mmCIF file of C-alpha atoms in Angstrom:
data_model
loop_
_atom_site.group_PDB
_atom_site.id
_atom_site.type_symbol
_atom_site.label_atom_id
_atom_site.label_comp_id
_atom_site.label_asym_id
_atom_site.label_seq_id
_atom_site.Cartn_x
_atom_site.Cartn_y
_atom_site.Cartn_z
ATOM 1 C CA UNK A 10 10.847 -17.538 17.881
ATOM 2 C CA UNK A 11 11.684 -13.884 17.347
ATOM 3 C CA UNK A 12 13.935 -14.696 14.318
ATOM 4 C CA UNK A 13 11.147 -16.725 12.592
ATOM 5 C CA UNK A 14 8.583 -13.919 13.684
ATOM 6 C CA UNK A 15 10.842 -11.312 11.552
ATOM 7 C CA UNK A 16 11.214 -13.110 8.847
ATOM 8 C CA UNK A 17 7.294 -13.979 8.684
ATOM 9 C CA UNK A 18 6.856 -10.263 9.220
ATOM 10 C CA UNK A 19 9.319 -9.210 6.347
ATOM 11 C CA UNK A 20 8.274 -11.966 3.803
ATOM 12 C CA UNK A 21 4.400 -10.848 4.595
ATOM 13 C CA UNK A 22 5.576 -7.449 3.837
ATOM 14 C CA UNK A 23 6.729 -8.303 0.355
ATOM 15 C CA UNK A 24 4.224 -10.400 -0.563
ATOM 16 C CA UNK A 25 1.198 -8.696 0.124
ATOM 17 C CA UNK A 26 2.431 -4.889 0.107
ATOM 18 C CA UNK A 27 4.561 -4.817 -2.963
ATOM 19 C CA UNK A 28 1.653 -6.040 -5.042
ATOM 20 C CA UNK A 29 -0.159 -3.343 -3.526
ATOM 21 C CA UNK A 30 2.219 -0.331 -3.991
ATOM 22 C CA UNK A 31 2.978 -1.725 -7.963
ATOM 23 C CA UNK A 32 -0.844 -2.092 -8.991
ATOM 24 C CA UNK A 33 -1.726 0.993 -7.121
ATOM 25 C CA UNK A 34 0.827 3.078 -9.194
ATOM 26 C CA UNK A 35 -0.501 1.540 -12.193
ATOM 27 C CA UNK A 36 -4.046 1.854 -11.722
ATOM 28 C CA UNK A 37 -4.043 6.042 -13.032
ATOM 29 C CA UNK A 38 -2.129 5.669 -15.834
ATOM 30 C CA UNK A 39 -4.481 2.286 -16.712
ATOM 31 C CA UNK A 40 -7.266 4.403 -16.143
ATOM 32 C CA UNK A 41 -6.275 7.442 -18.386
ATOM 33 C CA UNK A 42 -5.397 4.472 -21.274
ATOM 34 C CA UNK A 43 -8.996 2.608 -20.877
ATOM 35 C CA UNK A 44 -12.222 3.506 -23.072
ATOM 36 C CA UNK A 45 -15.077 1.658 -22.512
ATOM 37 C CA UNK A 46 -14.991 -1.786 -21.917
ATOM 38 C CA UNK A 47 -11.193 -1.701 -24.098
ATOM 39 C CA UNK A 48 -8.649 -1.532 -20.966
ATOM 40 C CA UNK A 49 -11.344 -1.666 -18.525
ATOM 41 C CA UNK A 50 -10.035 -5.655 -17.564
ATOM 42 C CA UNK A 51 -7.123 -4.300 -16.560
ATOM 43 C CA UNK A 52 -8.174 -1.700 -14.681
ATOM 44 C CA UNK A 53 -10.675 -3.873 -12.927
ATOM 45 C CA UNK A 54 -7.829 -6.447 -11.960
ATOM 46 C CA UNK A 55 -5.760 -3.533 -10.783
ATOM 47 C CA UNK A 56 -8.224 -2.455 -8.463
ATOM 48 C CA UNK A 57 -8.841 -6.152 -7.437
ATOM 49 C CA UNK A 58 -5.199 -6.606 -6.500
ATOM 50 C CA UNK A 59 -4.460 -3.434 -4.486
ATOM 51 C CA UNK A 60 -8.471 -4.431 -2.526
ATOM 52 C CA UNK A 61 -7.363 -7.842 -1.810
ATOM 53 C CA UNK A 62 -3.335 -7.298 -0.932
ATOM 54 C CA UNK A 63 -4.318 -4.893 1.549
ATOM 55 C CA UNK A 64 -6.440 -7.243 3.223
ATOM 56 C CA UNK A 65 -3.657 -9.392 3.219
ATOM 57 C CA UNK A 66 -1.001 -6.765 4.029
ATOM 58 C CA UNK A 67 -3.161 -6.325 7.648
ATOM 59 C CA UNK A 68 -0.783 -9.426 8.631
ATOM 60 C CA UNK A 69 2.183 -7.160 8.342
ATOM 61 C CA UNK A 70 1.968 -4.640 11.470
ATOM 62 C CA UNK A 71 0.288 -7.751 13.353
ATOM 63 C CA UNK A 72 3.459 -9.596 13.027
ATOM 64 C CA UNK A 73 5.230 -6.561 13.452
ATOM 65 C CA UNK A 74 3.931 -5.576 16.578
ATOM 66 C CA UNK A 75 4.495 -9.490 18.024
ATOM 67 C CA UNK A 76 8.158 -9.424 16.409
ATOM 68 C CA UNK A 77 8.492 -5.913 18.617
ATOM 69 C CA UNK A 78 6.992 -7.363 21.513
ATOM 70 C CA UNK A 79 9.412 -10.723 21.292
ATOM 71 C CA UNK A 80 12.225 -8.009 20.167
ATOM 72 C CA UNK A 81 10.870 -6.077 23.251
ATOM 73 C CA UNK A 82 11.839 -2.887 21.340
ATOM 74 C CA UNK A 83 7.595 -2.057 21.521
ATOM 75 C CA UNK A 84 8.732 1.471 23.277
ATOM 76 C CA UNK A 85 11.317 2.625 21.291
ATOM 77 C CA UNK A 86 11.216 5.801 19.011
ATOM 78 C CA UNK A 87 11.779 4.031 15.919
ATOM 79 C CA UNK A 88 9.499 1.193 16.268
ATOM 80 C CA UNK A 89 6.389 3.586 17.470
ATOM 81 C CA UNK A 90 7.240 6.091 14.240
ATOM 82 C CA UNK A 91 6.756 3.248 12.121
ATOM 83 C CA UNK A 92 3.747 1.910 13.234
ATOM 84 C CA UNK A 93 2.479 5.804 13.096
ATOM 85 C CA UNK A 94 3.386 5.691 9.612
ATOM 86 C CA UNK A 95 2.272 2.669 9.169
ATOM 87 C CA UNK A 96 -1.031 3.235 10.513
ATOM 88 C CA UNK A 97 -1.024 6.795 8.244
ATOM 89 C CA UNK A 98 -0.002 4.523 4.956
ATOM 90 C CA UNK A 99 -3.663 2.420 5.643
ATOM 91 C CA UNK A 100 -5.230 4.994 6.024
ATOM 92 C CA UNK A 101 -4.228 6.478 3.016
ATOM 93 C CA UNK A 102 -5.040 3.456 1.115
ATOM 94 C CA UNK A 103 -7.840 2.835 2.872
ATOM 95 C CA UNK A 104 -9.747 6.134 2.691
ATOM 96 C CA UNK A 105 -7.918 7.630 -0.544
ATOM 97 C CA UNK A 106 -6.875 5.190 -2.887
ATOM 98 C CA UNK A 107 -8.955 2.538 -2.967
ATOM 99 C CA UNK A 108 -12.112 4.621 -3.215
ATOM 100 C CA UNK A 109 -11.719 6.807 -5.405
ATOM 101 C CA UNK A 110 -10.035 3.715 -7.965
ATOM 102 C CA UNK A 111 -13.735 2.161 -7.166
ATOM 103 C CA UNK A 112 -15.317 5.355 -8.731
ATOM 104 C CA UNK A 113 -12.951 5.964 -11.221
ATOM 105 C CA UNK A 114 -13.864 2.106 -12.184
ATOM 106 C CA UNK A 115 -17.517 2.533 -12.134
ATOM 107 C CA UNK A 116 -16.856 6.073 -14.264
ATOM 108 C CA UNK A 117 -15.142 3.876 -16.800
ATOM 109 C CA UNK A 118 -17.487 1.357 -16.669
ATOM 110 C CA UNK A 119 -20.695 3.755 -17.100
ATOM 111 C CA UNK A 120 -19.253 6.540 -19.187
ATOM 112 C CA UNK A 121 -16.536 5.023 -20.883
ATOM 113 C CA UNK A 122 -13.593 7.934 -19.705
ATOM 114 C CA UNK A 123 -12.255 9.385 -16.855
ATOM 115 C CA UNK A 124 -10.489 12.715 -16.342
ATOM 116 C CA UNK A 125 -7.694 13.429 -16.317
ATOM 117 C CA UNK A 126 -7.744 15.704 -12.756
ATOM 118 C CA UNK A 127 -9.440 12.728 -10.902
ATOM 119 C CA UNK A 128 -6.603 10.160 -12.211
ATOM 120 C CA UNK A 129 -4.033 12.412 -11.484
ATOM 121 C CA UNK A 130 -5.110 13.148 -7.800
ATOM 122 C CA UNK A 131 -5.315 9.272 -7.349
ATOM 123 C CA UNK A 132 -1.654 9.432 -8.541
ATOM 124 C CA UNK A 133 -0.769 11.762 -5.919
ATOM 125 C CA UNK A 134 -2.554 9.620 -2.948
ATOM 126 C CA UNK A 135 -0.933 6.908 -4.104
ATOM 127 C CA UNK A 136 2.737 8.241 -4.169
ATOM 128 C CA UNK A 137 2.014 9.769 -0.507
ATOM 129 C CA UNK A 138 0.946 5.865 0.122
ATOM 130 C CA UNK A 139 3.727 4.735 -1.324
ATOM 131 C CA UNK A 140 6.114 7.145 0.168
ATOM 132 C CA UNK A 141 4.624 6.110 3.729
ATOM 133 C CA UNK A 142 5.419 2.468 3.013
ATOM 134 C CA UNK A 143 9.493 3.538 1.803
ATOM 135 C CA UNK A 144 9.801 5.475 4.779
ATOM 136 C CA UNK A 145 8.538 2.627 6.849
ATOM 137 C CA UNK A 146 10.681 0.253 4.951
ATOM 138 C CA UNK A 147 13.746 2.812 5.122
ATOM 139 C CA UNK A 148 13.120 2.691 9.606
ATOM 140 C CA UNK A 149 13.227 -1.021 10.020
ATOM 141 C CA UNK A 150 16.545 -1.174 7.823
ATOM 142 C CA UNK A 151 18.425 1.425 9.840
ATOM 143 C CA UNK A 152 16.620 1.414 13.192
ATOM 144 C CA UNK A 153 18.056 4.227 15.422
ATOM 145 C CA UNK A 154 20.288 2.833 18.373
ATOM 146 C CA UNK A 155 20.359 -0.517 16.486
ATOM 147 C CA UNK A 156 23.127 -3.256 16.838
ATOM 148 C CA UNK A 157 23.728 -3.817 13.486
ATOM 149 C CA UNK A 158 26.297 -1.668 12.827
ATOM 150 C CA UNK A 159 24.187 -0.221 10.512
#
Protein backbone atom coordinates (compact mmCIF):
# COMPACT_ATOMS: atom_id res chain seq x y z
CA UNK A 1 0.00 0.00 0.00
CA UNK A 2 2.72 2.50 0.85
CA UNK A 3 4.47 1.96 -2.55
CA UNK A 4 1.22 2.63 -4.51
CA UNK A 5 0.47 5.61 -2.03
CA UNK A 6 3.98 7.24 -3.25
CA UNK A 7 3.59 6.83 -6.47
CA UNK A 8 -0.14 8.31 -6.39
CA UNK A 9 1.43 11.08 -4.36
CA UNK A 10 4.35 11.76 -6.90
CA UNK A 11 2.25 11.31 -10.15
CA UNK A 12 -0.47 13.85 -8.42
CA UNK A 13 2.41 16.07 -7.92
CA UNK A 14 3.27 16.26 -11.58
CA UNK A 15 0.14 16.40 -12.88
CA UNK A 16 -1.55 18.98 -11.14
CA UNK A 17 1.53 21.17 -9.82
CA UNK A 18 3.66 21.37 -12.88
CA UNK A 19 0.78 22.84 -14.82
CA UNK A 20 0.55 25.18 -12.11
CA UNK A 21 4.21 26.36 -11.68
CA UNK A 22 4.50 26.56 -15.94
CA UNK A 23 1.20 28.72 -16.46
CA UNK A 24 1.93 30.71 -13.41
CA UNK A 25 5.40 31.77 -14.83
CA UNK A 26 3.76 32.56 -17.96
CA UNK A 27 0.91 34.47 -16.89
CA UNK A 28 3.29 38.12 -16.41
CA UNK A 29 4.98 37.99 -19.37
CA UNK A 30 1.28 37.08 -21.17
CA UNK A 31 0.03 39.88 -19.40
CA UNK A 32 2.71 42.55 -20.37
CA UNK A 33 2.15 41.07 -24.30
CA UNK A 34 -1.91 41.41 -24.15
CA UNK A 35 -3.91 44.68 -25.31
CA UNK A 36 -7.35 44.58 -25.12
CA UNK A 37 -9.18 41.72 -25.97
CA UNK A 38 -5.74 40.69 -28.46
CA UNK A 39 -3.83 38.19 -25.93
CA UNK A 40 -6.41 38.50 -23.38
CA UNK A 41 -7.55 34.44 -24.29
CA UNK A 42 -4.48 33.51 -23.27
CA UNK A 43 -4.16 35.22 -20.38
CA UNK A 44 -7.59 34.19 -19.29
CA UNK A 45 -6.69 30.38 -19.86
CA UNK A 46 -3.51 30.98 -17.94
CA UNK A 47 -5.23 32.12 -15.04
CA UNK A 48 -7.83 29.27 -15.50
CA UNK A 49 -5.12 26.63 -15.36
CA UNK A 50 -3.00 27.77 -12.39
CA UNK A 51 -7.09 28.33 -10.42
CA UNK A 52 -8.07 24.91 -11.29
CA UNK A 53 -4.49 22.84 -10.87
CA UNK A 54 -4.27 24.12 -7.52
CA UNK A 55 -7.48 22.80 -6.63
CA UNK A 56 -6.30 19.74 -7.90
CA UNK A 57 -2.75 19.96 -6.51
CA UNK A 58 -4.69 19.93 -2.74
CA UNK A 59 -4.46 15.97 -3.44
CA UNK A 60 -0.73 16.21 -3.23
CA UNK A 61 0.13 16.91 0.64
CA UNK A 62 -3.14 14.70 1.35
CA UNK A 63 -1.44 11.80 -0.15
CA UNK A 64 1.63 12.94 1.19
CA UNK A 65 0.76 13.07 4.60
CA UNK A 66 -1.02 9.27 4.27
CA UNK A 67 2.25 8.06 2.29
CA UNK A 68 4.19 9.58 5.64
CA UNK A 69 1.87 8.10 7.91
CA UNK A 70 2.11 4.41 6.01
CA UNK A 71 6.04 5.42 5.67
CA UNK A 72 5.63 6.30 9.43
CA UNK A 73 8.35 8.95 8.83
CA UNK A 74 5.22 11.72 9.94
CA UNK A 75 7.89 13.02 12.77
CA UNK A 76 10.87 13.34 11.05
CA UNK A 77 12.72 16.70 10.27
CA UNK A 78 12.55 16.36 6.68
CA UNK A 79 9.09 15.30 6.20
CA UNK A 80 7.64 18.22 8.70
CA UNK A 81 10.03 20.97 6.65
CA UNK A 82 8.31 19.99 3.67
CA UNK A 83 4.96 20.11 4.58
CA UNK A 84 6.00 23.73 6.20
CA UNK A 85 7.05 24.61 2.86
CA UNK A 86 4.54 23.13 1.42
CA UNK A 87 1.94 24.74 3.35
CA UNK A 88 4.09 28.32 2.71
CA UNK A 89 4.05 27.44 -1.32
CA UNK A 90 -0.21 27.52 -1.00
CA UNK A 91 -0.18 30.11 0.60
CA UNK A 92 1.76 31.92 -1.68
CA UNK A 93 -0.35 30.89 -4.48
CA UNK A 94 -3.21 31.17 -2.73
CA UNK A 95 -3.02 34.70 -1.30
CA UNK A 96 -0.36 36.19 -3.90
CA UNK A 97 -0.56 34.79 -7.15
CA UNK A 98 -3.71 33.95 -7.97
CA UNK A 99 -5.22 37.26 -6.90
CA UNK A 100 -3.49 39.58 -8.07
CA UNK A 101 -3.49 37.45 -11.87
CA UNK A 102 -7.50 37.91 -11.22
CA UNK A 103 -6.95 41.77 -11.13
CA UNK A 104 -4.39 42.00 -13.49
CA UNK A 105 -7.13 40.01 -15.77
CA UNK A 106 -9.97 42.23 -15.02
CA UNK A 107 -7.30 45.39 -15.63
CA UNK A 108 -6.79 43.90 -19.06
CA UNK A 109 -10.12 43.21 -19.60
CA UNK A 110 -11.47 46.86 -18.56
CA UNK A 111 -8.56 49.03 -19.55
CA UNK A 112 -6.93 47.17 -22.09
CA UNK A 113 -3.02 47.30 -20.30
CA UNK A 114 -1.41 46.50 -17.33
CA UNK A 115 1.81 47.84 -15.80
CA UNK A 116 4.53 46.89 -15.90
CA UNK A 117 5.35 47.14 -11.76
CA UNK A 118 2.15 45.05 -11.02
CA UNK A 119 3.28 42.19 -13.65
CA UNK A 120 6.57 42.21 -12.47
CA UNK A 121 5.69 41.81 -8.68
CA UNK A 122 3.39 38.85 -9.79
CA UNK A 123 6.66 37.53 -11.34
CA UNK A 124 8.39 37.72 -8.17
CA UNK A 125 5.45 35.84 -6.07
CA UNK A 126 5.47 33.45 -8.44
CA UNK A 127 9.26 32.53 -8.50
CA UNK A 128 9.11 32.54 -4.47
CA UNK A 129 6.05 29.94 -5.30
CA UNK A 130 7.92 28.23 -7.47
CA UNK A 131 11.07 28.15 -5.51
CA UNK A 132 8.90 26.70 -2.48
CA UNK A 133 7.69 23.87 -4.69
CA UNK A 134 11.80 23.02 -5.96
CA UNK A 135 12.79 23.07 -2.54
CA UNK A 136 10.00 20.76 -1.61
CA UNK A 137 10.71 18.65 -4.59
CA UNK A 138 14.64 18.87 -3.87
CA UNK A 139 13.59 17.26 0.24
CA UNK A 140 11.65 14.27 -0.88
CA UNK A 141 14.57 13.32 -3.42
CA UNK A 142 17.34 13.43 -0.83
CA UNK A 143 15.48 12.99 2.46
CA UNK A 144 17.97 13.41 5.39
CA UNK A 145 18.79 9.98 7.18
CA UNK A 146 17.25 8.23 4.13
CA UNK A 147 18.06 4.59 2.95
CA UNK A 148 18.60 5.24 -0.40
CA UNK A 149 21.97 5.76 -0.52
CA UNK A 150 21.21 8.90 -1.72
Amino acid sequence: MTKFLLALHVLVAIVAVGPVTVAASMFPPAARRAHAESGVGTVRLLHRICRVYAGIGIAVPVLGIATGAAMGVLGDAWLTTSMALTAAAAGVLAAFVLPRQGELLEELTGQGSVEHRATAQLAMFTGIFNLLWATVTVLMIVRPGSTTGA
